[in-house]
Amino acid sequence: MKSRSSFIGASAALLTTFTLMLGSPSPANAETSVHLLLGNPSGATTHASNRSNYLLVKPQYALSYSDYTKIPNWVSWQLNQSWLGSADSQYPDSLDSTLPLGWQQIPADNCYSCSGFDRGHMTPAADRSNTAESNSATFVMTNIIPMAPENAQGPWRDLEEYCRELVAQGKELYIISGGHGTGKTMSSTLLGQSINVPAKTWKVILVLDRPDSGLEGVNAETRVIAVDIPNESGVRNNDWRSYRVTVDSIEAATGLNFLSNVSPSVERTLEARVDNQ
Ligand code: MN
């Protein structure tokens, strides 16, 4: 009986492994993650001593987190039809259990609910609606930065919707976003520190005409949309297009390097152009 039950246990473990493999659109490691196809903008690493630039690669997206600012430095994700469906989250925003032990996170309620700022999800839940598991994975504090409601519910949201329109047209997108600059602060009695609210939120979007073409699908004509939007009141009714900038300017403002896996001449060309489509 004993050997029989351990055999069943082993089979169940094997089955779980296969199910996880099939259920995950991408393996969760830095070398092979589709979410890092264009590069790792800050050279983030998975070593727990790297408190300012800690790499988290999830099946659904990848990010660099800072244990000092308590928000992600950047979040990066692929978007194509395979990520879209009609699934809803099973959970509210919660702490990310995959950070190193002892790292404090911004409590969803203790800070945000009375601060006047929105919990701005970088990878939007609506970009991960293929399964409930995938959708739920966006509701963690490591995917969130404080955003002015007029930005989050205004041009930022409009651009998110435009991205999904591009996907509906058959495109595949590689999106990276985050915030920069010193803005207002948000305080937490539980955390005992003030959180900087980024003065601006930025986004870099590479648009591939054909899904699954990988880096070979990127050339000097590839469309890149970069925006840098004031993270403050007064922007709600403004068109996201009016905030388009070069990738170069976002690299200069953030110290990050985008498109580093693309050939240097193509990278230079794409990063110097302001989208006008
Ligand atoms: Mn670059």
XYZ file of C-alpha atoms and ligand atoms in Angstrom:
278
model
C 0.000 0.000 0.000
C 2.780 2.330 0.899
C 4.559 2.014 -2.411
C 1.277 2.308 -4.263
C 0.339 5.577 -2.566
C 3.779 7.078 -3.152
C 3.457 6.102 -6.797
C 0.135 7.937 -6.930
C 1.771 10.894 -5.200
C 4.570 10.956 -7.753
C 2.080 10.763 -10.615
C 0.086 13.637 -9.166
C 3.241 15.726 -8.838
C 4.173 14.943 -12.421
C 0.684 15.819 -13.602
C 0.849 19.120 -11.686
C 4.169 19.905 -13.329
C 2.746 19.263 -16.785
C -0.375 21.275 -16.004
C 1.721 24.217 -14.836
C 3.845 24.021 -17.953
C 0.811 23.954 -20.209
C -0.965 26.638 -18.218
C 1.915 29.105 -18.382
C 2.304 30.955 -21.673
C 5.966 31.593 -20.898
C 8.557 30.012 -18.627
C 9.212 32.220 -15.608
C 12.900 32.851 -15.991
C 14.860 35.785 -17.298
C 16.613 34.050 -20.182
C 13.486 32.794 -21.863
C 10.674 35.084 -20.706
C 8.770 36.588 -23.618
C 8.278 39.653 -21.436
C 11.999 40.420 -21.638
C 12.330 39.879 -25.376
C 13.558 43.443 -25.933
C 15.911 43.407 -22.943
C 16.187 43.995 -19.206
C 16.069 47.819 -18.990
C 17.965 48.134 -15.698
C 20.022 44.939 -15.664
C 17.875 43.757 -12.740
C 18.932 40.535 -11.018
C 17.218 37.924 -8.862
C 19.709 38.177 -5.990
C 17.990 39.153 -2.715
C 20.826 41.573 -1.898
C 19.834 43.656 -4.921
C 17.313 45.745 -3.009
C 17.111 48.607 -5.504
C 16.820 46.572 -8.695
C 15.336 43.173 -7.951
C 14.130 41.130 -10.903
C 10.808 39.325 -10.668
C 9.832 37.222 -13.652
C 6.292 35.904 -13.544
C 4.485 33.884 -16.191
C 2.326 36.968 -16.834
C 4.936 39.791 -16.782
C 8.393 40.770 -15.562
C 9.495 43.686 -13.395
C 12.283 45.338 -11.460
C 11.313 46.219 -7.885
C 12.959 48.591 -5.429
C 12.727 47.833 -1.728
C 13.633 51.501 -1.123
C 10.930 53.219 -3.166
C 8.543 50.250 -2.579
C 7.355 50.406 -6.166
C 8.530 48.787 -9.414
C 11.242 50.569 -11.416
C 9.638 49.148 -14.532
C 7.155 46.472 -15.540
C 7.374 44.723 -18.914
C 4.875 42.507 -20.695
C 3.962 41.008 -24.040
C 0.478 41.636 -25.339
C -1.198 39.665 -28.100
C -4.494 37.847 -28.652
C -3.412 34.869 -26.551
C -3.568 37.025 -23.392
C -7.072 38.296 -24.000
C -10.382 36.699 -23.064
C -13.148 37.342 -20.580
C -11.670 36.121 -17.273
C -11.936 38.151 -14.078
C -9.724 38.283 -10.999
C -10.508 36.126 -8.001
C -8.624 38.400 -5.601
C -8.269 42.051 -4.536
C -4.867 43.820 -4.614
C -2.553 42.090 -2.173
C 1.078 41.799 -1.111
C 3.379 39.940 -3.490
C 4.444 36.721 -1.765
C 7.352 36.196 -4.164
C 9.569 39.017 -2.865
C 12.496 38.092 -0.586
C 11.537 37.524 3.048
C 11.461 40.641 5.215
C 10.918 43.131 2.411
C 8.081 45.463 3.314
C 5.481 46.446 0.759
C 2.989 49.271 0.594
C -0.199 47.980 2.212
C -3.035 48.348 -0.279
C -5.405 49.837 2.263
C -3.232 51.606 4.786
C -1.647 53.898 2.191
C -3.776 54.169 -0.854
C -7.297 54.329 0.487
C -6.814 57.692 2.188
C -4.027 59.167 0.048
C -6.110 60.368 -2.858
C -4.009 58.330 -5.292
C -5.135 55.392 -7.383
C -3.395 52.046 -7.290
C -2.074 52.280 -10.830
C -1.576 48.780 -12.188
C 1.252 48.751 -14.710
C 0.226 45.498 -16.384
C -3.529 46.141 -16.620
C -5.874 43.368 -15.529
C -7.615 43.817 -18.882
C -4.363 42.812 -20.626
C -4.430 39.474 -18.764
C -7.997 38.282 -19.233
C -7.180 34.905 -20.808
C -7.566 33.017 -17.502
C -8.629 33.853 -13.942
C -5.148 32.916 -12.722
C -3.513 35.220 -15.229
C -5.880 38.091 -14.407
C -5.415 37.628 -10.661
C -1.627 37.798 -11.062
C -1.892 41.525 -11.875
C -3.412 42.324 -8.477
C -0.188 42.506 -6.478
C 1.556 45.540 -5.008
C 4.738 44.920 -7.046
C 2.719 45.708 -10.197
C 1.385 48.976 -8.787
C 2.560 52.577 -8.537
C 0.648 55.526 -7.057
C -1.133 57.405 -9.811
C -3.167 60.577 -9.901
C -6.759 59.525 -10.650
C -6.975 62.027 -13.519
C -4.006 60.339 -15.176
C -4.950 56.724 -14.372
C -8.549 57.229 -15.470
C -7.705 59.644 -18.280
C -4.940 59.472 -20.902
C -3.227 56.481 -19.259
C -6.378 54.364 -19.508
C -7.098 55.585 -23.024
C -3.647 54.443 -24.140
C -4.192 51.032 -22.509
C -7.390 50.675 -24.508
C -5.647 51.785 -27.692
C -3.062 49.017 -27.153
C -5.814 46.406 -27.020
C -7.307 47.895 -30.193
C -3.959 47.326 -31.912
C -4.025 43.714 -30.712
C -7.540 43.335 -32.127
C -6.028 44.413 -35.464
C -3.613 41.464 -35.204
C -0.571 43.226 -33.735
C 1.736 41.941 -31.008
C 2.958 44.516 -28.491
C 5.887 44.687 -26.092
C 5.075 47.202 -23.389
C 7.259 48.609 -20.602
C 6.035 51.178 -18.097
C 6.838 52.923 -14.856
C 7.154 56.313 -13.225
C 9.944 58.808 -12.666
C 10.601 62.048 -10.889
C 9.789 63.379 -7.461
C 6.166 64.290 -6.986
C 3.883 64.346 -3.989
C 4.285 61.879 -1.162
C 2.044 59.239 0.253
C 2.486 58.198 3.859
C 1.648 55.014 5.683
C 1.373 54.491 9.423
C 2.047 50.783 8.988
C 5.079 51.238 6.762
C 6.474 54.179 8.725
C 7.900 55.900 5.670
C 6.808 58.298 2.982
C 6.359 56.964 -0.512
C 7.306 59.144 -3.457
C 4.542 59.564 -6.015
C 6.310 59.726 -9.398
C 5.930 63.122 -11.061
C 5.379 61.454 -14.429
C 4.415 58.042 -15.726
C 6.059 56.716 -18.893
C 5.392 53.919 -21.304
C 7.338 52.433 -24.199
C 5.365 50.282 -26.643
C 6.837 48.345 -29.546
C 4.281 47.248 -32.128
C 4.983 44.146 -34.203
C 2.874 43.529 -37.289
C 3.010 39.758 -36.890
C 2.767 37.802 -33.607
C 5.558 35.350 -32.845
C 8.054 37.041 -35.147
C 10.344 37.761 -32.198
C 13.346 40.051 -32.519
C 13.502 39.238 -36.242
C 10.235 41.116 -36.585
C 11.875 44.322 -35.372
C 13.424 46.634 -37.962
C 14.000 50.348 -38.544
C 10.380 50.751 -39.678
C 8.847 49.153 -36.583
C 6.386 51.381 -34.803
C 7.365 52.479 -31.315
C 5.080 54.599 -29.141
C 6.592 56.326 -26.118
C 4.701 58.641 -23.783
C 5.590 60.611 -20.671
C 2.453 61.834 -18.871
C 2.280 64.222 -15.892
C 1.053 62.198 -12.919
C -1.193 64.933 -11.605
C -4.614 66.519 -11.749
C -5.659 68.435 -14.828
C -4.844 65.789 -17.456
C -8.048 63.754 -17.455
C -9.408 65.017 -20.765
C -6.094 65.279 -22.569
C -5.270 63.025 -25.510
C -2.449 60.551 -24.744
C -1.070 61.393 -28.189
C -0.155 64.855 -26.982
C 2.332 63.248 -24.547
C 4.334 61.332 -27.148
C 8.103 61.665 -26.852
C 11.209 59.832 -28.019
C 12.415 56.715 -26.230
C 15.718 58.585 -25.954
C 14.093 61.177 -23.702
C 12.654 58.516 -21.399
C 16.028 56.795 -21.231
C 17.586 60.136 -20.278
C 14.956 60.802 -17.608
C 15.005 57.330 -16.051
C 18.520 56.009 -16.638
C 16.974 52.860 -18.130
C 18.006 51.315 -21.439
C 15.191 50.047 -23.635
C 15.433 47.861 -26.750
C 18.911 46.672 -25.737
C 18.355 43.282 -27.418
C 17.681 44.969 -30.763
C 20.606 45.610 -33.132
C 22.335 48.895 -32.195
C 21.539 50.723 -35.444
C 17.843 49.787 -35.298
C 17.754 50.659 -31.594
C 19.192 54.116 -32.339
C 16.697 54.769 -35.122
C 13.628 53.632 -33.177
C 14.594 55.497 -30.017
C 15.048 58.836 -31.797
C 11.627 58.861 -33.506
C 8.412 60.282 -32.091
C 5.356 58.256 -33.098
C 2.965 60.193 -35.336
C 0.458 57.546 -36.493
Mn 18.057 51.735 -25.618
